[in-house]
Coordinates of C-alpha atoms in Angstrom, one line a residue:
Chain A
X157 CA 0.0 0.0 0.0
X158 CA 1.3 3.4 -0.9
X159 CA 1.7 5.6 2.2
X160 CA 0.4 9.1 1.4
X161 CA 0.9 10.6 4.9
X162 CA 4.7 11.0 5.3
X163 CA 5.6 11.1 9.0
X164 CA 8.7 13.4 8.5
X165 CA 6.5 16.0 6.7
X166 CA 3.9 15.8 9.4
X167 CA 6.5 16.5 12.1
X168 CA 8.0 19.3 10.1
X169 CA 4.6 21.0 9.8
X170 CA 3.6 20.3 13.4
X171 CA 5.2 23.4 14.9
X172 CA 3.6 25.9 12.4
X173 CA 0.2 24.2 12.9
X174 CA 0.4 24.5 16.7
X175 CA 1.5 28.1 16.3
X176 CA -1.4 28.9 14.0
X177 CA -3.8 27.3 16.6
X178 CA -2.4 29.6 19.3
X179 CA -2.6 32.8 17.2
X180 CA -6.3 32.2 16.4
X181 CA -7.0 31.6 20.1
X182 CA -5.4 34.9 20.9
X183 CA -7.5 36.7 18.2
X184 CA -10.8 35.4 19.6
X185 CA -9.7 36.2 23.2
X186 CA -8.8 39.8 22.1
X187 CA -12.2 40.2 20.5
X188 CA -13.9 39.1 23.7
X189 CA -11.7 41.3 25.9
X190 CA -12.4 44.3 23.7
X191 CA -16.1 44.1 24.3
X192 CA -15.6 43.4 28.0
X193 CA -13.1 46.2 28.4
X194 CA -15.4 48.8 26.8
X195 CA -18.2 47.7 29.1
X196 CA -16.0 48.0 32.2
X197 CA -14.7 51.5 31.2
X198 CA -18.3 52.6 30.7
X199 CA -19.5 51.3 34.0
X200 CA -16.6 52.7 36.0
X201 CA -16.9 56.1 34.4
X202 CA -20.7 56.2 35.1
X203 CA -20.3 55.1 38.7
X204 CA -17.5 57.7 39.2
X205 CA -19.6 60.4 37.8
X206 CA -23.0 59.5 39.3
X207 CA -22.3 57.8 42.6
X208 CA -22.1 61.1 44.4
X209 CA -25.7 62.0 43.5
X210 CA -27.2 58.6 44.6
X211 CA -28.9 59.2 47.9
X212 CA -32.3 59.1 49.4
X213 CA -33.3 62.5 48.0
X214 CA -32.4 61.4 44.5
X215 CA -35.0 58.6 44.8
X216 CA -37.5 60.8 46.6
X217 CA -37.4 64.0 44.4
X218 CA -39.2 64.8 41.2
X219 CA -37.4 66.5 38.3
X220 CA -36.0 70.0 38.9
X221 CA -34.2 72.9 37.2
X222 CA -31.5 72.6 39.9
X223 CA -29.2 69.6 39.6
X224 CA -28.9 69.1 43.3
X225 CA -32.6 68.9 43.7
X226 CA -33.3 66.7 40.7
X227 CA -34.6 63.2 41.4
X228 CA -35.8 60.1 39.6
X229 CA -39.0 59.4 41.6
X230 CA -41.5 60.0 38.8
X231 CA -39.3 58.3 36.2
X232 CA -38.6 55.2 38.3
X233 CA -42.2 54.7 39.3
X234 CA -43.3 55.5 35.8
X235 CA -40.9 52.9 34.3
X236 CA -42.0 50.2 36.8
X237 CA -45.7 50.9 36.0
X238 CA -45.0 50.7 32.3
X239 CA -43.3 47.4 32.7
X240 CA -46.3 46.1 34.7
X241 CA -48.2 46.6 31.4
X242 CA -45.5 45.4 29.1
X243 CA -44.6 42.2 30.8
X244 CA -47.9 40.4 31.0
X245 CA -49.1 41.7 27.6
X246 CA -46.0 40.8 25.7
X247 CA -45.3 37.5 27.4
X248 CA -48.9 36.1 27.2
X249 CA -49.3 37.2 23.5
X250 CA -45.8 36.1 22.6
X251 CA -45.9 32.7 24.1
X252 CA -49.4 32.0 22.8
X253 CA -48.3 33.0 19.3
X254 CA -45.2 30.8 19.5
X255 CA -47.3 27.8 20.7
X256 CA -49.7 28.3 17.9
X257 CA -47.0 28.6 15.3
X258 CA -45.0 25.6 16.6
X259 CA -47.6 23.2 17.7
X260 CA -50.9 23.9 15.9
X261 CA -50.2 25.7 12.6
X262 CA -49.9 23.5 9.6
X263 CA -46.9 23.9 7.4
X264 CA -48.5 25.8 4.6
X265 CA -47.4 28.9 2.7
X266 CA -49.5 31.3 4.8
X267 CA -47.9 30.1 8.0
X268 CA -44.4 30.2 6.5
X269 CA -45.2 33.8 5.5
X270 CA -46.2 34.7 9.0
X271 CA -43.1 33.0 10.5
X272 CA -40.7 34.8 8.2
X273 CA -42.3 38.1 8.9
X274 CA -42.3 37.8 12.6
X275 CA -38.5 37.4 12.4
X276 CA -38.4 40.4 10.1
X277 CA -40.5 42.5 12.6
X278 CA -37.8 41.9 15.2
X279 CA -35.5 44.0 13.0
X280 CA -37.8 47.0 12.5
X281 CA -36.4 50.2 14.1
X282 CA -38.0 51.1 17.4
X283 CA -39.0 54.6 16.2
X284 CA -41.3 52.9 13.7
X285 CA -43.1 51.2 16.5
X286 CA -43.3 54.6 18.2
X287 CA -45.1 56.0 15.2
X288 CA -47.4 52.9 15.2
X289 CA -48.2 53.4 18.9
X290 CA -48.8 57.1 18.3
X291 CA -51.3 56.4 15.5
X292 CA -53.1 53.5 17.0
X293 CA -53.0 53.7 20.8
X294 CA -52.5 57.4 21.4
X295 CA -54.8 58.8 18.7
X296 CA -57.1 56.1 17.4
X297 CA -58.0 54.5 20.8
X298 CA -57.6 57.9 22.5
X299 CA -55.4 56.6 25.3
X300 CA -53.3 59.8 25.3
X301 CA -49.7 59.9 26.5
X302 CA -50.6 57.3 29.2
X303 CA -48.9 54.4 30.8
X304 CA -51.2 52.1 28.9
X305 CA -50.4 53.6 25.5
X306 CA -46.7 53.5 26.1
X307 CA -46.8 50.0 27.6
X308 CA -48.8 48.6 24.6
X309 CA -46.4 50.2 22.2
X310 CA -43.4 48.7 24.0
X311 CA -45.2 45.3 24.0
X312 CA -45.5 45.5 20.2
X313 CA -41.9 46.4 20.0
X314 CA -40.6 43.4 21.9
X315 CA -43.3 40.9 20.9
X316 CA -41.4 39.6 17.9
X317 CA -38.3 39.0 20.0
X318 CA -40.3 37.1 22.6
X319 CA -42.1 35.1 19.9
X320 CA -38.9 34.0 18.2
X321 CA -37.2 33.1 21.6
X322 CA -40.3 31.1 22.7
X323 CA -40.5 29.4 19.3
X324 CA -36.9 28.3 19.6
X325 CA -37.4 27.1 23.2
X326 CA -40.4 25.1 22.1
X327 CA -38.7 23.7 19.1
X328 CA -35.8 22.5 21.3
X329 CA -38.1 20.1 23.2
X330 CA -37.2 16.7 21.8
X331 CA -39.6 15.1 19.4
X332 CA -39.4 11.9 21.3
X333 CA -41.0 13.5 24.4
X334 CA -44.0 14.7 22.5
X335 CA -44.3 11.2 20.9
X336 CA -44.2 9.6 24.3
X337 CA -47.0 11.8 25.5
X338 CA -49.2 11.4 22.4
X339 CA -48.5 7.7 22.5
X340 CA -50.3 7.5 25.9
X341 CA -53.4 9.1 24.5
X342 CA -52.6 12.7 25.7
X343 CA -54.3 15.5 23.8
X344 CA -52.3 18.3 22.2
X345 CA -53.2 20.6 25.0
X346 CA -52.1 18.1 27.7
X347 CA -48.9 17.5 25.9
X348 CA -48.2 21.3 25.7
X349 CA -48.9 22.0 29.3
X350 CA -47.3 18.9 30.8
X351 CA -44.4 18.2 28.6
X352 CA -43.5 21.0 26.2
X353 CA -43.9 24.1 28.4
X354 CA -42.1 22.7 31.5
X355 CA -39.1 22.0 29.3
X356 CA -39.4 25.2 27.3
X357 CA -40.0 27.6 30.2
X358 CA -36.3 28.3 31.1
X359 CA -35.6 29.3 27.4
X360 CA -38.8 31.3 27.1
X361 CA -38.0 33.2 30.3
X362 CA -34.4 34.0 29.2
X363 CA -35.7 35.4 25.9
X364 CA -38.5 37.3 27.6
X365 CA -36.3 38.9 30.2
X366 CA -33.8 40.0 27.5
X367 CA -36.7 41.5 25.6
X368 CA -38.1 43.2 28.7
X369 CA -34.7 44.7 29.4
X370 CA -34.8 46.2 26.0
X371 CA -38.2 47.7 26.6
X372 CA -37.2 49.4 29.9
X373 CA -34.2 51.0 28.2
X374 CA -35.9 52.0 25.0
X375 CA -36.3 55.8 24.4
X376 CA -37.3 56.4 20.8
X377 CA -40.9 55.1 21.0
X378 CA -41.5 57.2 24.1
X379 CA -40.2 60.3 22.4
X380 CA -42.4 59.8 19.4
X381 CA -45.5 59.1 21.5
X382 CA -44.8 62.4 23.3
X383 CA -44.2 61.2 26.8
X384 CA -43.4 64.4 28.9
X385 CA -40.1 64.7 30.7
X386 CA -40.8 66.7 33.8
X387 CA -43.7 65.5 35.8
X388 CA -44.4 66.5 39.4
X389 CA -46.8 63.8 40.3
X390 CA -46.9 60.0 40.5
X391 CA -49.1 58.1 38.1
X392 CA -52.5 57.4 39.5
X393 CA -53.8 54.8 37.1
X394 CA -53.2 53.1 33.7
X395 CA -54.4 56.2 31.8
X396 CA -52.3 58.7 33.8
X397 CA -49.5 60.6 32.2
X398 CA -46.0 59.6 33.3
X399 CA -42.4 59.7 32.5
X400 CA -39.8 57.0 32.3
X401 CA -36.1 56.5 33.2
X402 CA -34.6 56.7 29.7
X403 CA -36.6 59.8 28.9
X404 CA -35.4 61.4 32.1
X405 CA -31.8 60.4 31.5
X406 CA -32.0 61.7 27.9
X407 CA -33.4 65.0 29.2
X408 CA -30.7 65.5 31.8
X409 CA -27.9 64.5 29.4
X410 CA -28.8 67.2 26.9
X411 CA -29.0 70.0 29.4
X412 CA -26.1 72.6 29.2
X413 CA -25.1 72.7 32.9
X414 CA -22.3 70.4 33.6
X415 CA -23.7 69.2 36.9
X416 CA -26.7 67.6 35.0
X417 CA -24.2 65.2 33.3
X418 CA -23.6 63.8 36.8
X419 CA -27.3 63.6 37.5
X420 CA -27.7 61.7 34.2
X421 CA -25.0 59.3 35.3
X422 CA -26.8 58.7 38.5
X423 CA -30.0 58.0 36.5
X424 CA -28.1 55.5 34.4
X425 CA -26.9 53.8 37.6
X426 CA -30.6 53.5 38.8
X427 CA -31.6 52.1 35.4
X428 CA -28.8 49.5 35.5
X429 CA -29.8 48.5 39.0
X430 CA -33.3 47.9 37.8
X431 CA -32.0 45.8 34.9
X432 CA -29.7 43.7 37.2
X433 CA -32.7 43.1 39.5
X434 CA -34.9 42.0 36.6
X435 CA -32.2 39.6 35.3
X436 CA -31.7 38.2 38.8
X437 CA -35.4 37.5 39.1
X438 CA -35.3 35.7 35.8
X439 CA -32.4 33.6 36.9
X440 CA -34.2 32.7 40.1
X441 CA -37.4 31.7 38.3
X442 CA -35.4 29.7 35.8
X443 CA -33.5 27.8 38.5
X444 CA -36.7 27.0 40.3
X445 CA -38.1 25.4 37.2
X446 CA -35.0 23.5 36.4
X447 CA -34.9 22.1 39.9
X448 CA -38.3 20.4 39.4
X449 CA -36.7 17.7 37.4
Chain B
X324 CA -53.4 8.4 -5.7
X325 CA -57.0 9.2 -6.4
X326 CA -57.0 6.5 -9.0
X327 CA -55.9 3.9 -6.4
X328 CA -58.6 4.9 -4.0
X329 CA -61.3 4.5 -6.6
X330 CA -60.0 1.1 -7.6
X331 CA -60.0 -0.1 -4.0
X332 CA -63.5 1.1 -3.4
X333 CA -64.7 -0.6 -6.5
X334 CA -63.0 -3.9 -5.8
X335 CA -63.1 -4.6 -2.0
X336 CA -63.1 -8.3 -2.6
X337 CA -59.7 -8.2 -4.3
X338 CA -58.4 -8.7 -0.7
X339 CA -59.2 -12.4 -0.8
X340 CA -57.0 -13.1 -3.7
X341 CA -53.8 -11.6 -2.1
X342 CA -50.7 -13.1 -3.5
X343 CA -48.5 -13.4 -0.5
X344 CA -48.1 -16.7 1.3
X345 CA -50.1 -17.2 4.4
X346 CA -50.5 -20.6 5.9
X347 CA -54.2 -21.0 5.9
X348 CA -54.3 -23.3 8.8
X349 CA -52.3 -21.6 11.5
X350 CA -54.9 -19.1 12.5
X351 CA -57.7 -21.5 13.3
X352 CA -57.2 -21.4 17.1
X353 CA -59.8 -19.6 19.1
X354 CA -57.8 -16.5 20.0
X355 CA -59.6 -13.2 19.1
X356 CA -58.2 -10.9 16.5
X357 CA -56.7 -7.6 17.9
X358 CA -55.5 -5.9 14.7
X359 CA -56.6 -6.7 11.2
X360 CA -54.9 -4.8 8.4
X361 CA -57.2 -4.9 5.4
X362 CA -55.6 -3.9 2.1
X363 CA -53.8 -1.1 3.8
X364 CA -51.7 1.4 1.8
X365 CA -49.6 4.3 2.9
X366 CA -47.7 7.0 1.1
X367 CA -45.1 9.5 2.3
X368 CA -45.8 12.2 -0.3
X369 CA -45.2 10.3 -3.6
X370 CA -43.4 7.4 -1.9
X371 CA -45.6 4.3 -1.7
X372 CA -44.3 3.0 1.7
X373 CA -46.8 0.3 2.5
X374 CA -48.5 -1.7 -0.2
X375 CA -51.7 -3.7 0.2
X376 CA -50.7 -4.8 3.7
X377 CA -53.0 -7.5 5.0
X378 CA -52.6 -9.7 8.0
X379 CA -54.2 -10.5 11.4
X380 CA -52.7 -10.1 14.9
X381 CA -54.2 -12.2 17.6
X382 CA -54.4 -11.5 21.3
X383 CA -52.0 -12.6 23.9
X384 CA -49.3 -13.4 21.3
X385 CA -46.0 -11.8 20.4
X386 CA -46.0 -10.8 16.7
X387 CA -42.6 -9.9 15.4
X388 CA -42.2 -7.7 12.3
X389 CA -38.8 -8.3 10.6
X390 CA -37.3 -6.9 7.4
X391 CA -34.4 -4.8 6.1
X392 CA -34.1 -1.1 6.8
X393 CA -36.6 1.0 4.9
X394 CA -39.0 -1.9 4.3
X395 CA -41.8 -0.1 6.1
X396 CA -42.0 -2.1 9.3
X397 CA -41.6 0.9 11.6
X398 CA -44.1 2.8 9.4
X399 CA -46.6 0.0 9.8
X400 CA -46.3 -0.3 13.6
X401 CA -46.7 3.5 13.8
X402 CA -49.8 3.3 11.7
X403 CA -51.3 0.9 14.3
X404 CA -51.6 3.7 16.9
X405 CA -51.8 6.4 14.2
X406 CA -48.5 7.9 15.3
X407 CA -47.6 8.0 11.6
X408 CA -50.0 10.9 11.2
X409 CA -47.5 13.2 12.9
X410 CA -45.6 13.2 9.6
X411 CA -47.3 15.9 7.6
X412 CA -47.3 14.4 4.1
X413 CA -48.8 11.0 5.0
X414 CA -51.7 9.7 3.0
X415 CA -53.4 6.4 3.7
X416 CA -55.9 4.1 2.0
X417 CA -57.6 0.9 3.1
X418 CA -58.3 0.1 6.7
X419 CA -56.9 -1.3 9.9
X420 CA -59.4 -2.8 12.3
X421 CA -58.7 -2.7 16.0
X422 CA -61.1 -5.1 17.7
X423 CA -63.4 -4.8 14.7
X424 CA -63.3 -1.0 14.5
X425 CA -61.6 0.9 11.7
X426 CA -59.0 3.1 13.5
X427 CA -59.0 5.6 10.7
X428 CA -62.7 6.2 10.9
X429 CA -63.6 9.8 11.3
X430 CA -65.4 9.2 14.6
X431 CA -62.5 7.2 16.2
X432 CA -60.6 9.7 18.4
X433 CA -56.9 9.0 18.2
X434 CA -56.6 9.7 21.9
X435 CA -59.0 6.8 22.6
X436 CA -57.1 4.5 20.4
X437 CA -53.8 5.3 22.0
X438 CA -55.2 4.6 25.4
X439 CA -55.8 1.1 24.3
X440 CA -52.7 0.7 22.2
X441 CA -49.6 1.7 24.1
X442 CA -46.2 2.2 22.5
X443 CA -42.5 1.7 23.5
X444 CA -40.1 3.6 21.3
X445 CA -36.7 2.7 19.8
X446 CA -34.8 5.1 22.0
X447 CA -35.7 5.2 25.7
X448 CA -37.6 8.5 26.0
X449 CA -38.5 9.1 29.6
X450 CA -39.7 12.6 30.5
X451 CA -37.2 14.8 32.4
X452 CA -39.3 14.2 35.5
X453 CA -39.1 11.8 38.5
X454 CA -39.6 8.1 38.0
X455 CA -42.9 8.4 39.8
X456 CA -44.1 11.2 37.6
X457 CA -43.1 9.4 34.5
X458 CA -45.2 6.4 35.3
X459 CA -48.0 8.4 36.7
X460 CA -48.2 10.6 33.6
X461 CA -50.6 8.3 31.7
X462 CA -53.1 7.8 34.6
X463 CA -52.9 11.5 35.3
X464 CA -53.8 12.6 31.8
X465 CA -56.7 10.2 32.0
X466 CA -58.0 12.1 35.1
X467 CA -56.8 10.0 38.1
X468 CA -55.8 12.4 40.9
X469 CA -56.2 10.2 44.0
X470 CA -52.7 9.8 45.4
X471 CA -53.4 6.3 46.8
X472 CA -54.6 5.0 43.4
X473 CA -51.7 6.6 41.7
X474 CA -49.2 5.0 44.1
X475 CA -50.9 1.6 43.5
X476 CA -50.7 2.0 39.7
X477 CA -47.1 3.2 39.8
X478 CA -46.0 0.2 41.9
X479 CA -48.0 -2.3 39.9
X480 CA -46.6 -0.9 36.6
X481 CA -43.0 -0.8 37.8
X482 CA -43.4 -4.4 39.1
X483 CA -44.9 -5.4 35.7
X484 CA -41.9 -3.9 34.0
X485 CA -39.6 -5.8 36.3
X486 CA -37.9 -2.7 37.6
X487 CA -39.6 -2.1 40.9
X488 CA -36.8 -3.6 43.1
X489 CA -34.2 -1.4 41.3
X490 CA -36.0 1.9 41.7
X491 CA -38.4 1.6 44.7
X492 CA -36.1 3.6 46.9
X493 CA -35.7 6.5 44.5
X494 CA -39.1 6.9 43.0
X495 CA -38.7 10.7 43.2
X496 CA -35.4 10.9 41.6
X497 CA -35.1 12.0 38.0
X498 CA -35.5 9.2 35.5
X499 CA -32.6 10.6 33.5
X500 CA -30.3 9.3 36.2
X501 CA -31.0 5.7 35.3
X502 CA -29.1 3.6 32.8
X503 CA -30.4 3.1 29.2
X504 CA -31.8 -0.3 30.0
X505 CA -33.5 0.9 33.1
X506 CA -34.9 3.9 31.3
X507 CA -36.4 1.6 28.6
X508 CA -38.1 -0.5 31.3
X509 CA -39.4 2.7 32.9
X510 CA -40.9 3.5 29.5
X511 CA -42.5 0.1 29.4
X512 CA -43.8 0.7 32.9
X513 CA -45.2 4.0 31.8
X514 CA -46.9 2.3 28.9
X515 CA -48.4 -0.4 31.3
X516 CA -49.7 2.3 33.5
X517 CA -52.4 3.3 31.0
X518 CA -53.6 -0.3 31.2
X519 CA -53.4 -0.9 27.4
X520 CA -54.7 -3.9 25.5
X521 CA -51.9 -4.0 23.0
X522 CA -48.3 -2.9 23.3
X523 CA -46.4 -1.8 20.2
X524 CA -42.6 -1.9 20.5
X525 CA -40.5 -0.3 17.8
X526 CA -37.1 -1.9 18.1
X527 CA -37.1 -1.5 21.9
X528 CA -33.7 -3.0 22.4
X529 CA -31.7 -1.6 19.6
X530 CA -30.2 1.1 21.9
X531 CA -29.5 -1.3 24.8
X532 CA -26.6 -3.5 25.8
X533 CA -26.9 -7.3 25.7
X534 CA -27.8 -7.7 29.4
X535 CA -30.5 -5.1 29.3
X536 CA -31.8 -6.6 26.1
X537 CA -32.1 -9.9 27.8
X538 CA -34.0 -8.4 30.6
X539 CA -36.4 -6.7 28.2
X540 CA -36.9 -9.9 26.3
X541 CA -37.7 -11.8 29.4
X542 CA -40.1 -9.1 30.3
X543 CA -41.9 -9.4 26.9
X544 CA -42.4 -13.1 27.6
X545 CA -44.1 -12.3 30.9
X546 CA -46.2 -9.5 29.4
X547 CA -47.7 -11.6 26.7
X548 CA -49.9 -13.3 29.3
X549 CA -51.8 -10.2 29.7
X550 CA -51.2 -8.1 26.6
X551 CA -50.9 -8.6 22.9
X552 CA -47.5 -7.4 21.7
X553 CA -46.3 -6.4 18.3
X554 CA -42.6 -5.8 18.1
X555 CA -40.5 -4.5 15.3
X556 CA -37.0 -5.8 15.3
X557 CA -33.8 -5.7 13.3
X558 CA -32.5 -8.7 15.2
X559 CA -33.7 -12.0 13.7
X560 CA -32.4 -14.0 16.6
X561 CA -34.6 -11.8 18.8
X562 CA -37.6 -12.5 16.7
X563 CA -36.9 -16.2 16.8
X564 CA -36.5 -16.1 20.6
X565 CA -39.5 -14.2 21.7
X566 CA -42.2 -14.2 19.1
X567 CA -45.1 -16.6 18.3
X568 CA -45.7 -15.3 14.8
X569 CA -43.4 -13.5 12.5
X570 CA -44.2 -11.3 9.5
X571 CA -41.5 -10.5 7.0
X572 CA -41.8 -7.1 5.3
X573 CA -39.9 -6.2 2.1
X574 CA -40.2 -3.0 0.1
X575 CA -43.4 -2.1 1.8
X576 CA -45.1 -5.5 1.2
X577 CA -45.8 -8.5 3.4
X578 CA -43.8 -11.3 1.9
X579 CA -44.6 -14.0 4.4
X580 CA -46.5 -14.4 7.6
X581 CA -46.4 -17.5 9.6
X582 CA -45.7 -19.2 12.9
X583 CA -42.2 -18.1 14.0
X584 CA -40.7 -21.6 14.1
X585 CA -41.9 -22.3 10.6
X586 CA -40.6 -18.9 9.2
X587 CA -37.2 -19.7 10.5
X588 CA -37.1 -23.4 9.7
X589 CA -39.1 -23.8 6.5
X590 CA -39.9 -20.4 4.9
X591 CA -41.9 -20.8 1.8
X592 CA -40.8 -17.7 -0.1
X593 CA -37.3 -17.6 -1.5
X594 CA -37.0 -13.9 -0.4
X595 CA -37.7 -14.8 3.2
X596 CA -35.2 -17.6 3.1
X597 CA -32.6 -15.2 1.6
X598 CA -33.2 -12.7 4.3
X599 CA -33.1 -15.0 7.3
X600 CA -30.1 -16.8 6.1
X601 CA -28.3 -13.4 5.8
X602 CA -28.0 -13.2 2.1
X603 CA -29.2 -9.6 2.1
X604 CA -30.5 -6.9 4.4

């Protein structure tokens, strides 16, 4: 038999192959560190600038012309109230849509069309959703610049992301598990609630929380809807006017006085704390569900 | 396709003159018929996967289906509990009678059929739940909530699947922690828990080691006292060891159907002989 692989050649090339392997590892590591480093610099800078303004008054004061008197009370409560609308609306609608598309919908052209377009919707700029919200919720339904109008607009914005994430989580449940359930005479609904969803919930939650984090930090749709910046009262109901954290931060950051830059940094710290809290809750829920097995 | 349907409707009696070789005398015993495939055809899209299948499965027997890969044996067993309908492009024609009722009739709920006809799959597929919850899954979906009754069913099913002694101390541990052979017996227990009439097994030991295979084979011998079993297998020695009747499928057709001993000693079709003597497949 002819030997095609010559051992001496293999040994000669070995060093350069190993070197190449190391170089690529370095390149990937550098790419990762670049992103990480940028994030760290950003966070450190913001904390240095804003930490001095974080105190009880900052949480207890409304917006003000004077940087030392300005606070995030209205914005923080407003953001939380808005999320109370966004979370149930978008998660219920999104998961229900994903279940329909993955479990019930037949593979025909119409459903393919819907599937493709939901993915496309996830890429539509947020300002377009703002215009949609302005036309439909603010004007047509007459909800005004309310928590409800803003919350529904944000729900529309993140709905495609939640649907796609939930679809993927549902699709990841092995076919064999469904077969086992159907094979014992379970209906589709029993199979979905007892086999598919318990396995898919960690994935659905991760996707949903990422989407909700996007909603809480999104500014453009709120600007288009016309959410006011300075408000000196707390929201009283779903139809009440309100302001939100990113709006407040945006307003502070564009003011000429230098001191307001620090107030903006403090606002960003508050927003980040809210995000971290939300993500921790998601992790907790996820772990709870995984433990059941 | 439409053409075929019309032909079959016009000539229902064609059934009688089927060309494959069935020993006319071997089904004269008094055992009742569980499944009767009557001129059954199945297509995956354009591919004609099962052609004019016709044979009778009797109760409290092990019927083995053998044949080379792609001959339609798995398709056929999945047709018996209508699992095959999960494939979108499937078309069928002809009928399969389960205890005298056409399972493809519009008024036959597939959930009802599958409560009577349990299935054990090729790969052990327990749910990522505890052993107890796996076995209690079937009774629960059929509405049993009483803890005492569930306990009773779980114990009886696990004993029935010859795995009770191995798992009785860890019923609430995840079934994924068990070995492949144990998982497969959990799946059999899960199937017994719905108190089926027939158990379909689609190559139940192909993913198991020889010792686990032996355990499952012994179990099948025990189960046949109370259940009718239809088993698809790649392994001809297995068919010879455990089955009462054997049916040989080739290219979507039934080539020969007879008592197992006779199939393996004196097959009457040349193709059967070629297959069991290892000349192809």
